[in-house]
PDB file of N, CA and C in Angstrom:
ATOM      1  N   UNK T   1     103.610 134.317 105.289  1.00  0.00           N
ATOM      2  CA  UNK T   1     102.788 133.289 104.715  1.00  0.00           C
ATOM      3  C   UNK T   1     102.078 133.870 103.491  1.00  0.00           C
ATOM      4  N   UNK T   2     101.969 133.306 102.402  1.00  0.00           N
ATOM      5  CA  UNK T   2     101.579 133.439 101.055  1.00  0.00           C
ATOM      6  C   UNK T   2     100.421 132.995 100.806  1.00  0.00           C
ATOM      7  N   UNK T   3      99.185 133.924 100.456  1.00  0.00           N
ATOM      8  CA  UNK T   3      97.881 133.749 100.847  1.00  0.00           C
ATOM      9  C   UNK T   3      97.266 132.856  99.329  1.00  0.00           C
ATOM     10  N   UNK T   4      96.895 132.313  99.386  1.00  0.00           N
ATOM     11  CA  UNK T   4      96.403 130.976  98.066  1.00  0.00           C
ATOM     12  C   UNK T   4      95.180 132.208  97.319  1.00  0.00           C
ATOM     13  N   UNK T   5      95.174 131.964  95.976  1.00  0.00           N
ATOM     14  CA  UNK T   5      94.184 132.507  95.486  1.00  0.00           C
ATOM     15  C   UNK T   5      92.729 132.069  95.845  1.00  0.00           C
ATOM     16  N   UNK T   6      91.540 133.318  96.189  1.00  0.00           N
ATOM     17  CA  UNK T   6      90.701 132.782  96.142  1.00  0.00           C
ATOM     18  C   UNK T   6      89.588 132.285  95.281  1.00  0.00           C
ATOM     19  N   UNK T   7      90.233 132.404  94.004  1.00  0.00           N
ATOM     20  CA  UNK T   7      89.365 131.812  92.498  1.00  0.00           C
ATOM     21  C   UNK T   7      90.993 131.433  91.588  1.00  0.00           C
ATOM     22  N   UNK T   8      90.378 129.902  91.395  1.00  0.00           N
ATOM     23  CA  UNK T   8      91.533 129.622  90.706  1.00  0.00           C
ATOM     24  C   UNK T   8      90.436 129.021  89.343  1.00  0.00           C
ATOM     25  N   UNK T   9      91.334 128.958  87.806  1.00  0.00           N
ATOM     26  CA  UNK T   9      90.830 129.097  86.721  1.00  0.00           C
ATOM     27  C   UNK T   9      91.861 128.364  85.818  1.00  0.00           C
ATOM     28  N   UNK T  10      91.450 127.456  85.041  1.00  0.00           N
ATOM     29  CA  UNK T  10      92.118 127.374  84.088  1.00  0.00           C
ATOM     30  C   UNK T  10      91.437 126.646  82.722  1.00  0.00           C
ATOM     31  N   UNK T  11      91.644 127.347  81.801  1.00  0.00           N
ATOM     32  CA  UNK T  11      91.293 127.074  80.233  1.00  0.00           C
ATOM     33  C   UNK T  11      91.759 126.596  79.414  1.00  0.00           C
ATOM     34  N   UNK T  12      91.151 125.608  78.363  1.00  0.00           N
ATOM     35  CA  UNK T  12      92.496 124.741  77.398  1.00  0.00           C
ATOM     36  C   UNK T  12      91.089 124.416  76.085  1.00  0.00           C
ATOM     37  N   UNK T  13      91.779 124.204  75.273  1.00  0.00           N
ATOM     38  CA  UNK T  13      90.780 124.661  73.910  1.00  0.00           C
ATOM     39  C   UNK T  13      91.408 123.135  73.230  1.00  0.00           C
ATOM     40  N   UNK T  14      90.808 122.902  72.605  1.00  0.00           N
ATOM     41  CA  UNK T  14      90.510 121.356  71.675  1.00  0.00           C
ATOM     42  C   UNK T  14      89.849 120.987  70.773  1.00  0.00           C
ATOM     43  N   UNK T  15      90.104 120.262  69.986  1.00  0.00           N
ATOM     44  CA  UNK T  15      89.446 119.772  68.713  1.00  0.00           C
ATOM     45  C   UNK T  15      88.712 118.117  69.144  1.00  0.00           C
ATOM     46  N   UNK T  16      87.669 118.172  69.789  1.00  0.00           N
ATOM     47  CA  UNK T  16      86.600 117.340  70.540  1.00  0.00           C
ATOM     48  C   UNK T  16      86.012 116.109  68.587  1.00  0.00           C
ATOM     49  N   UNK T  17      86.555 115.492  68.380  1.00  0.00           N
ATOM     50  CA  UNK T  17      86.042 114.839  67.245  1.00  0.00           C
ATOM     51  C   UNK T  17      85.590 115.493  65.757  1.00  0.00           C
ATOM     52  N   UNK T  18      86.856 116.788  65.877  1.00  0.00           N
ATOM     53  CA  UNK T  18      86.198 117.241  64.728  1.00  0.00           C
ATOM     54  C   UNK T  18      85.845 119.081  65.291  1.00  0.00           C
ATOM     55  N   UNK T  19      85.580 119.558  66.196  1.00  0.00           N
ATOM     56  CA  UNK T  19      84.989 120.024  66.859  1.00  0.00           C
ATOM     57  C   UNK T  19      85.739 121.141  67.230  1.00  0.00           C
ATOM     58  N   UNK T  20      85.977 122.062  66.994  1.00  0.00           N
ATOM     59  CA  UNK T  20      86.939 123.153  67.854  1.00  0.00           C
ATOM     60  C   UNK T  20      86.265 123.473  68.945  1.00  0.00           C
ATOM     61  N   UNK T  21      86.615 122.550  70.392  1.00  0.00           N
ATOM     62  CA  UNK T  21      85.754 123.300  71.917  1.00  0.00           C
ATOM     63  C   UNK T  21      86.971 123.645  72.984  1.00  0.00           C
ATOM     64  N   UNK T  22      86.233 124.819  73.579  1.00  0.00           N
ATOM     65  CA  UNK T  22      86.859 125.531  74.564  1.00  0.00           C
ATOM     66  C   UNK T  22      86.008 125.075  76.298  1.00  0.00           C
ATOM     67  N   UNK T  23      86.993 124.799  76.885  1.00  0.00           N
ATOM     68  CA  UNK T  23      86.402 124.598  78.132  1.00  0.00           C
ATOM     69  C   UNK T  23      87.462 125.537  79.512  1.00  0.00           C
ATOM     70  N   UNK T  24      86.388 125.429  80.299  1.00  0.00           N
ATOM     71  CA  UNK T  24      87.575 126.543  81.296  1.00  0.00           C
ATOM     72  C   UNK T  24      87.003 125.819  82.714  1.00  0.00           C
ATOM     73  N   UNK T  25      87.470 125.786  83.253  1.00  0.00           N
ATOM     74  CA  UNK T  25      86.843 124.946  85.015  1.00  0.00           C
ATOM     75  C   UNK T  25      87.383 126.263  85.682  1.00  0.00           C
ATOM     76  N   UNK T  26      86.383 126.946  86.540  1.00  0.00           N
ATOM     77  CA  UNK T  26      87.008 127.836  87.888  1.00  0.00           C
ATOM     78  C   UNK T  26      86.467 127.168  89.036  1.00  0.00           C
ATOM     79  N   UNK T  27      87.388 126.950  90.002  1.00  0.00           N
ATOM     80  CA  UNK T  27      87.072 126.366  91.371  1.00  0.00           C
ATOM     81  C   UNK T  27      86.833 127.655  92.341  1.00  0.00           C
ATOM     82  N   UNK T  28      85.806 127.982  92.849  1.00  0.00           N
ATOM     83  CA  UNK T  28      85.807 128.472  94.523  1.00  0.00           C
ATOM     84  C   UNK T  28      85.932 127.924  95.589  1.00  0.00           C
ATOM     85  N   UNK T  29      85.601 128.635  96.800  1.00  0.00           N
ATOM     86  CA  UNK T  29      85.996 127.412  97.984  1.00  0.00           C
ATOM     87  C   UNK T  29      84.876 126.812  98.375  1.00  0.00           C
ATOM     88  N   UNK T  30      83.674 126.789  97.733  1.00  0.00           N
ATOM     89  CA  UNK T  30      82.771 125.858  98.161  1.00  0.00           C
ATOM     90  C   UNK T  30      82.116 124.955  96.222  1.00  0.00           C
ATOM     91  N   UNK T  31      82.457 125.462  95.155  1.00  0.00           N
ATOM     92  CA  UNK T  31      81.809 125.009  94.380  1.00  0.00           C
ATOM     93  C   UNK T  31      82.992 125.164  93.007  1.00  0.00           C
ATOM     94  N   UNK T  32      82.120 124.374  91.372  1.00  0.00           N
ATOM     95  CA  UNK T  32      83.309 124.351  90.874  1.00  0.00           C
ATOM     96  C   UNK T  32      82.496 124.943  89.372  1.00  0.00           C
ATOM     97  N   UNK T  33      83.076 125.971  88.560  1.00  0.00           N
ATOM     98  CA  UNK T  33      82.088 126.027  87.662  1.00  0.00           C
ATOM     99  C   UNK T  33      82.705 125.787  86.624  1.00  0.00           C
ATOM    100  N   UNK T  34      82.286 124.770  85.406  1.00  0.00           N
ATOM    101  CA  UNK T  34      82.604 124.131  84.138  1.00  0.00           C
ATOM    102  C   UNK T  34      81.972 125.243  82.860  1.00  0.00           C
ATOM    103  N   UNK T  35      82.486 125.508  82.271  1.00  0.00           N
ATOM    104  CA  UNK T  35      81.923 126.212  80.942  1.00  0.00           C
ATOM    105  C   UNK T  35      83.127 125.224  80.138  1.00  0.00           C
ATOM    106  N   UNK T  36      81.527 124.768  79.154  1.00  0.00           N
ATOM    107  CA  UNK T  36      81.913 123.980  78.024  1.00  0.00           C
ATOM    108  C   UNK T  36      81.783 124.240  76.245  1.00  0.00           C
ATOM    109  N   UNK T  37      82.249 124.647  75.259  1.00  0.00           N
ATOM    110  CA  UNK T  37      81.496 125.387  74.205  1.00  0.00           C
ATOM    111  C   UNK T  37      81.965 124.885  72.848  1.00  0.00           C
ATOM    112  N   UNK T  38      80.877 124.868  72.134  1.00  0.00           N
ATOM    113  CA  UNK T  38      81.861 124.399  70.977  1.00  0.00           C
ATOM    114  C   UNK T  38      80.927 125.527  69.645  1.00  0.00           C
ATOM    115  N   UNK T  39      80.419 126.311  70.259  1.00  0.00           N
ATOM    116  CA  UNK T  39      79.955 126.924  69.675  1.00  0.00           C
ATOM    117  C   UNK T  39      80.435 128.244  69.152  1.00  0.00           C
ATOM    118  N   UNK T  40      81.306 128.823  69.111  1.00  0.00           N
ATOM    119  CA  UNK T  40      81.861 129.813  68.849  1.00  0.00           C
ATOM    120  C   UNK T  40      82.943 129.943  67.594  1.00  0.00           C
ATOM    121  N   UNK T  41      83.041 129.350  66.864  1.00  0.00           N
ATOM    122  CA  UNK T  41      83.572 129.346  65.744  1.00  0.00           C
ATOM    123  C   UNK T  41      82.580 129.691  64.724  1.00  0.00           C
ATOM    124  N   UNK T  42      83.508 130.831  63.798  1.00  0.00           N
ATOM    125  CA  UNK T  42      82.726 131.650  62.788  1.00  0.00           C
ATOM    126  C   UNK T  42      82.309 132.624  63.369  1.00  0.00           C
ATOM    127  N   UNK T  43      81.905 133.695  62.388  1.00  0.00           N
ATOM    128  CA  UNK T  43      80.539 134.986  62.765  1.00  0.00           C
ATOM    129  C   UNK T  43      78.972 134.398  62.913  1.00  0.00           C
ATOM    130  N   UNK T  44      78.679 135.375  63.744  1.00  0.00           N
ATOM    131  CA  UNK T  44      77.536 134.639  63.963  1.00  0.00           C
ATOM    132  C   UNK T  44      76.166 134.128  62.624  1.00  0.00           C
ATOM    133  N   UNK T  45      75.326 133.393  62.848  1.00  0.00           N
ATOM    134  CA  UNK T  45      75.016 133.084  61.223  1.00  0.00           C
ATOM    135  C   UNK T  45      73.413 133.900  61.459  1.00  0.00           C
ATOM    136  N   UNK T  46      72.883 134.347  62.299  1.00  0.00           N
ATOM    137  CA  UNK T  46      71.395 134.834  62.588  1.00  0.00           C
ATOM    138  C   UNK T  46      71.528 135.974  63.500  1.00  0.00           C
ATOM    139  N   UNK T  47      70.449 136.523  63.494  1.00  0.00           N
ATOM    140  CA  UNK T  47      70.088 137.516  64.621  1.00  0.00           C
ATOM    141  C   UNK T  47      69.410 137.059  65.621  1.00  0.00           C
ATOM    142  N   UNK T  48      68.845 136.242  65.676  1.00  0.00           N
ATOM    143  CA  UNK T  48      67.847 135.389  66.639  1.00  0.00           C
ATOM    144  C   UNK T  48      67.959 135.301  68.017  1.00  0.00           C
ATOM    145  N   UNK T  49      67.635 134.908  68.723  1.00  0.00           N
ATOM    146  CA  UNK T  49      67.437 134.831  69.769  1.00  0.00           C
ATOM    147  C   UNK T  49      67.005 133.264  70.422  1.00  0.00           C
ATOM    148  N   UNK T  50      68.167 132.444  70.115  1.00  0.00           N
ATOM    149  CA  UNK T  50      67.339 131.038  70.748  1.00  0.00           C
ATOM    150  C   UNK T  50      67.486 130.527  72.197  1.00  0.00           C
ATOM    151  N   UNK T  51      66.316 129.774  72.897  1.00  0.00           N
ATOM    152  CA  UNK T  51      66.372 129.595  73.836  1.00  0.00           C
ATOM    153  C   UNK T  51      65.897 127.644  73.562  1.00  0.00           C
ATOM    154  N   UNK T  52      66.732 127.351  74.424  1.00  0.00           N
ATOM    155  CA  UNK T  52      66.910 125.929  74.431  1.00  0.00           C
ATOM    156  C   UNK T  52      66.633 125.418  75.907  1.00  0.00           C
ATOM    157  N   UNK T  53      65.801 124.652  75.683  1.00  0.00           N
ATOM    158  CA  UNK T  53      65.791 123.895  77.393  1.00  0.00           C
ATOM    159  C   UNK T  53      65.821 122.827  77.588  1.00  0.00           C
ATOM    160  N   UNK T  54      66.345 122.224  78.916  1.00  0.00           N
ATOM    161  CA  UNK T  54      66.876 120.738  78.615  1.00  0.00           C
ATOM    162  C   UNK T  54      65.154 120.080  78.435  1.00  0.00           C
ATOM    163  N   UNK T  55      64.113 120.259  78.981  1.00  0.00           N
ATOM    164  CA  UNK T  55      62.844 119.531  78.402  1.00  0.00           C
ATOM    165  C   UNK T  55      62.859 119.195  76.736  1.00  0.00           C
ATOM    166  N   UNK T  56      63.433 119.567  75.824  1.00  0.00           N
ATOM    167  CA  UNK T  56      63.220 119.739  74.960  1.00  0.00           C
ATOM    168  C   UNK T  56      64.610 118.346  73.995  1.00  0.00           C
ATOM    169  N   UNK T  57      65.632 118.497  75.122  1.00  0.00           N
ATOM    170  CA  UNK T  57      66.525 117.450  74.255  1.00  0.00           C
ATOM    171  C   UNK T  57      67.334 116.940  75.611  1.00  0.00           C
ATOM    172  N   UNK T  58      66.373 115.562  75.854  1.00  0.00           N
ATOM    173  CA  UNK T  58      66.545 114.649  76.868  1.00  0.00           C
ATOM    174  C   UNK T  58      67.829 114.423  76.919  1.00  0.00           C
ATOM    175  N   UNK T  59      68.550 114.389  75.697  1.00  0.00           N
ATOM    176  CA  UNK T  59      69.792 113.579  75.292  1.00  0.00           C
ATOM    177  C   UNK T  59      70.920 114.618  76.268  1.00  0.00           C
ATOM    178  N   UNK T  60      70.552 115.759  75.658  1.00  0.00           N
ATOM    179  CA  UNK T  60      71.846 116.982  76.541  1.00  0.00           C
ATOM    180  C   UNK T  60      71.747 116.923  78.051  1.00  0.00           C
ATOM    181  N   UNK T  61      70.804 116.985  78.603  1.00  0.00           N
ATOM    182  CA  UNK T  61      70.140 116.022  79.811  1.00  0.00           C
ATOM    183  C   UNK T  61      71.137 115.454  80.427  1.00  0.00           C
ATOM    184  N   UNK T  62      70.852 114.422  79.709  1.00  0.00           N
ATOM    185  CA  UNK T  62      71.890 113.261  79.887  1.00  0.00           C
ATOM    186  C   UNK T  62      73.106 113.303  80.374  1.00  0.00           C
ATOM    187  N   UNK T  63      73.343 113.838  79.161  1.00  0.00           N
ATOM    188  CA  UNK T  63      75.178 114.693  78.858  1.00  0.00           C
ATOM    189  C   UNK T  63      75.427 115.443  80.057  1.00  0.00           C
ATOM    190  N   UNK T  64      74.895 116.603  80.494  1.00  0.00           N
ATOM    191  CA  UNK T  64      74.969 117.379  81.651  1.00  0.00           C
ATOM    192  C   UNK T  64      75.080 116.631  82.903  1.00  0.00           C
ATOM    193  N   UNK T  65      74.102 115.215  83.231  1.00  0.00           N
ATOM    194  CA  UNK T  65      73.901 114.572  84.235  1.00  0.00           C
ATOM    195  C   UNK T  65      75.256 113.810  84.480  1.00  0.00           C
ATOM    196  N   UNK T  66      75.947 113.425  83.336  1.00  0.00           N
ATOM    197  CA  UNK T  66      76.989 113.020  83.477  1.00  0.00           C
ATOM    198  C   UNK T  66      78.341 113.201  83.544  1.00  0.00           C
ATOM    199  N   UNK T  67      78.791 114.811  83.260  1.00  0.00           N
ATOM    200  CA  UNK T  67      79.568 115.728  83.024  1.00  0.00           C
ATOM    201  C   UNK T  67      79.672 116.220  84.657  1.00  0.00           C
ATOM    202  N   UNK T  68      78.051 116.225  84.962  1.00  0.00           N
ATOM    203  CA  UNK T  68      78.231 116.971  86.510  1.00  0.00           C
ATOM    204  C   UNK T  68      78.706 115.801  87.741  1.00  0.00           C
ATOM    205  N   UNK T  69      77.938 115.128  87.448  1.00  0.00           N
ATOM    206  CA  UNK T  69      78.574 113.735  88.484  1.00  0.00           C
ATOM    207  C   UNK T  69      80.077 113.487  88.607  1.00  0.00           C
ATOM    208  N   UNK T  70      80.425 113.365  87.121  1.00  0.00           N
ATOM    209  CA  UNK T  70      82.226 113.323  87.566  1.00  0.00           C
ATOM    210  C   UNK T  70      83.249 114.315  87.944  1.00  0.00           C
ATOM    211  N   UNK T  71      82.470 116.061  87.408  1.00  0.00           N
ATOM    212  CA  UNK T  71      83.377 116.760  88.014  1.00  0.00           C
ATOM    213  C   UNK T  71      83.038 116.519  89.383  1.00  0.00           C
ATOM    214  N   UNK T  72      82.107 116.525  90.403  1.00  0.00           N
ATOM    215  CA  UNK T  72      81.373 116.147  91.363  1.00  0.00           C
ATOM    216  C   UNK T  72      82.306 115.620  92.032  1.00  0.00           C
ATOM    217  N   UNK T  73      82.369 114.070  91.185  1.00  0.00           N
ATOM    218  CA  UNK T  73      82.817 113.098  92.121  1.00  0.00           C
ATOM    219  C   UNK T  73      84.513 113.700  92.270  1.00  0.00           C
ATOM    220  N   UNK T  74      85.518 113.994  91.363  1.00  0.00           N
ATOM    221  CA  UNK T  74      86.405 113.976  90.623  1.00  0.00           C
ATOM    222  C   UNK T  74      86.798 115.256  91.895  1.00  0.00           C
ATOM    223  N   UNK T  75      85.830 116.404  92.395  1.00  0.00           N
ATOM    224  CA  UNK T  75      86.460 117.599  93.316  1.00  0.00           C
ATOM    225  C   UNK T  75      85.882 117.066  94.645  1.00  0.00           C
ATOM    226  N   UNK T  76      85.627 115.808  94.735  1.00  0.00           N
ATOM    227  CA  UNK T  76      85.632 115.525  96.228  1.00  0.00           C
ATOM    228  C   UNK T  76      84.144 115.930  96.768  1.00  0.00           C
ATOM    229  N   UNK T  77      83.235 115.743  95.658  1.00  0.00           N
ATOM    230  CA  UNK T  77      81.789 115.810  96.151  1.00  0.00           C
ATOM    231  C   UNK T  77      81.257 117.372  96.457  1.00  0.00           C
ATOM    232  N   UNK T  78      82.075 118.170  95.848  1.00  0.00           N
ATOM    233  CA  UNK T  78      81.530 119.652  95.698  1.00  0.00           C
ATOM    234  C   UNK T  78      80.461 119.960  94.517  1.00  0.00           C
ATOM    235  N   UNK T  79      79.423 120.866  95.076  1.00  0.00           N
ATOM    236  CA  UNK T  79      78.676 121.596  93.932  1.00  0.00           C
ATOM    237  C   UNK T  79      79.556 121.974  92.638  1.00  0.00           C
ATOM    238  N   UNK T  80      78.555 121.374  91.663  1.00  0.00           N
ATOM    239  CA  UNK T  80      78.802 121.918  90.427  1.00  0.00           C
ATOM    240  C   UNK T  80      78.135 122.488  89.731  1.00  0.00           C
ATOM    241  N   UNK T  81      78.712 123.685  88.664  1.00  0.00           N
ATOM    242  CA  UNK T  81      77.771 124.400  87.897  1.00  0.00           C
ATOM    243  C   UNK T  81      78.370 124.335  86.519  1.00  0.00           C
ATOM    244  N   UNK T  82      77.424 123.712  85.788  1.00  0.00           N
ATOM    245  CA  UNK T  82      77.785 123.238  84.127  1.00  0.00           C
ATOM    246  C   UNK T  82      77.305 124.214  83.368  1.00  0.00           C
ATOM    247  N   UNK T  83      77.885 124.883  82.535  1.00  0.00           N
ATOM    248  CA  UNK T  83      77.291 125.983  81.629  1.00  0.00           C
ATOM    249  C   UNK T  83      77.736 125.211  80.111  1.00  0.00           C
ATOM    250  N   UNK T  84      77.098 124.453  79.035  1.00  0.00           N
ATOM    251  CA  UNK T  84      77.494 123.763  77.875  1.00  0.00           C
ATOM    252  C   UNK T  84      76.860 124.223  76.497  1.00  0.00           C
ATOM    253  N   UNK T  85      77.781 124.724  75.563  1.00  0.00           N
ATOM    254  CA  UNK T  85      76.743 124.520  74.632  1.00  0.00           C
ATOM    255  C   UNK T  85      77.383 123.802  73.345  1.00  0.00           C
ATOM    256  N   UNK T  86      77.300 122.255  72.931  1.00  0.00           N
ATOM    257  CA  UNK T  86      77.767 120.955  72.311  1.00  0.00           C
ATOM    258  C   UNK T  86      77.151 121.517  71.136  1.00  0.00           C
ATOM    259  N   UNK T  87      78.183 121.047  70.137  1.00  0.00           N
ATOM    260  CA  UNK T  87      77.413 120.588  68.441  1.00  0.00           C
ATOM    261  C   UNK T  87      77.637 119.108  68.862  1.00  0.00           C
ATOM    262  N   UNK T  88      78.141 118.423  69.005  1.00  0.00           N
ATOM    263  CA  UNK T  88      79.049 116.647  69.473  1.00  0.00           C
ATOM    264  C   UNK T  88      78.350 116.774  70.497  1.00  0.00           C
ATOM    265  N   UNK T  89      76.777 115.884  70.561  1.00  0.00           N
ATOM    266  CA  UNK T  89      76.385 115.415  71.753  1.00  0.00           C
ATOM    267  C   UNK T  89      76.379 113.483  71.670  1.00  0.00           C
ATOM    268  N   UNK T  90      77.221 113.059  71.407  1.00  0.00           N
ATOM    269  CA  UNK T  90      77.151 111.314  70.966  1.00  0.00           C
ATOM    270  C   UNK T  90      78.228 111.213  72.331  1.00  0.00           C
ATOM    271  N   UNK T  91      77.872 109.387  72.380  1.00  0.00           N
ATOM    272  CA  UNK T  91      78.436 108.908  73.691  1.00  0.00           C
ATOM    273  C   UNK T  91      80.080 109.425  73.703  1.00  0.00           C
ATOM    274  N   UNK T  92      80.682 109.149  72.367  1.00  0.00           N
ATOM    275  CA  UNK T  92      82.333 109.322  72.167  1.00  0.00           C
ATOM    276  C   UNK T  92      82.504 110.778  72.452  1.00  0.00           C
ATOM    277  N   UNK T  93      81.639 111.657  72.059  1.00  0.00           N
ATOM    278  CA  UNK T  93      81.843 113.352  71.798  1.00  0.00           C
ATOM    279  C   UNK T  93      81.824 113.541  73.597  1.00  0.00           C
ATOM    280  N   UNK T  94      81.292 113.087  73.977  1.00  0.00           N
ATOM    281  CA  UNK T  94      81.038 113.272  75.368  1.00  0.00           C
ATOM    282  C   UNK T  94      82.099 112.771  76.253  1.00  0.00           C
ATOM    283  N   UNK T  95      82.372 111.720  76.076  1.00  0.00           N
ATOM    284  CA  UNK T  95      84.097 110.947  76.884  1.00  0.00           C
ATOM    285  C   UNK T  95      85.202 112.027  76.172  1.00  0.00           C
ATOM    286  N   UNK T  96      84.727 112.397  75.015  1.00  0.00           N
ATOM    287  CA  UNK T  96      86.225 113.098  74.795  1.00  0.00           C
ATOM    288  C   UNK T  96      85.971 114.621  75.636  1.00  0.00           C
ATOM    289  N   UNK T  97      85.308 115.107  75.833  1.00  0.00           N
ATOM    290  CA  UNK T  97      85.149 116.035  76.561  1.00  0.00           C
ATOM    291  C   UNK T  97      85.244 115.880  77.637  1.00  0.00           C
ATOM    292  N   UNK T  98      84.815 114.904  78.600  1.00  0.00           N
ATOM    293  CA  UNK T  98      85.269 114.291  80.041  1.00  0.00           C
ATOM    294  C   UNK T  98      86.614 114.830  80.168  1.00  0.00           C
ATOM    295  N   UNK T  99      87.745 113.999  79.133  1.00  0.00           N
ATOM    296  CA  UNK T  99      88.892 113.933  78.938  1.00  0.00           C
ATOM    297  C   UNK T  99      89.622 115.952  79.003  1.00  0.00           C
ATOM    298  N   UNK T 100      88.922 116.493  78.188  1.00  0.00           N
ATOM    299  CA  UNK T 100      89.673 117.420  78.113  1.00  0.00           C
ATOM    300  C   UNK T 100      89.506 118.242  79.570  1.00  0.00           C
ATOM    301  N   UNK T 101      88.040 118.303  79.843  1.00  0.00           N
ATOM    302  CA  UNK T 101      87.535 118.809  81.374  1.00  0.00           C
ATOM    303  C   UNK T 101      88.566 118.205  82.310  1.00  0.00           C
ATOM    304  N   UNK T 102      88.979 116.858  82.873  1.00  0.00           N
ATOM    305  CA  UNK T 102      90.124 116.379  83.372  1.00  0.00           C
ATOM    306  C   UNK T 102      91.566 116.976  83.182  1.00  0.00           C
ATOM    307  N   UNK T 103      91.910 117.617  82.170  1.00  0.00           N
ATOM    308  CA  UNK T 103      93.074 117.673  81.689  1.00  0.00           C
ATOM    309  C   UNK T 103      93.338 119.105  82.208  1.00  0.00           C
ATOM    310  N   UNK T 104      91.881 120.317  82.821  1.00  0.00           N
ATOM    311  CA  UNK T 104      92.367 121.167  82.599  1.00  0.00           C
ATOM    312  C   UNK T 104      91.443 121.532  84.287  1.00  0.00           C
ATOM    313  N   UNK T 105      91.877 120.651  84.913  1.00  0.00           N
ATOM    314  CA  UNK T 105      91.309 120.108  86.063  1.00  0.00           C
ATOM    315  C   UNK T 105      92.356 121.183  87.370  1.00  0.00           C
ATOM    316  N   UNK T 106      91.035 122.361  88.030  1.00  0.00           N
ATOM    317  CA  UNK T 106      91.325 122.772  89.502  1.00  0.00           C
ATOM    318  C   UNK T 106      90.923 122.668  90.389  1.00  0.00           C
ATOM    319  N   UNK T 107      90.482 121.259  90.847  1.00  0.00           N
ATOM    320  CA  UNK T 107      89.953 121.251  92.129  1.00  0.00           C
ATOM    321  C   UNK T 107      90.788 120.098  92.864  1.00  0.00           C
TER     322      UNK T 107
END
């Protein structure tokens, strides 16, 4: 008998409205974790150090609240853990990302 992996992973990269984003879904056996990014194109432009919190932009909020519900619903009501960081936070930028998260779907 052929023992199933116990972390399965898969990654698929896209042009989200303009947007070069990379997303990767890894499933465990109790939870599912989403990394979403569209931030990584180019050298970096600062030295800085920014810290962003969702108090601060209701809207990403949002975005997250709704990103997590459908992988959620979508793996059969398992914990999810969303790690995102959007330039495209608009209603369309967001369905198209649904879309690609679906497409590259292990649970």
């Amino acid at each position: 008998m052929a023992a199933s992996p116990v972390v399965t992973s898969r990654q698929r990269a896209a042009v989200v409205r303009g947007v070069p984003t990379e997303v990767v879904c890894t499933a465990f056996s109790n939870a599912v974790l989403v990394v979403a990014t569209q931030m990584w194109e180019g050298p970096p432009k600062c030295n800085g150090v920014y810290l962003y919190t969702l108090a601060f932009q209701p809207l990403v909020h949002v975005c997250a609240k709704n990103l997590v519900a459908f992988v959620s619903q979508e793996a059969g009501n398992k914990p999810v853990l969303l790690a995102m960081a959007l330039k495209d936070k608009t209603v369309e930028g967001i369905q198209a990302l649904r879309e690609v998260i679906r497409s590259c779907q292990v649970w």
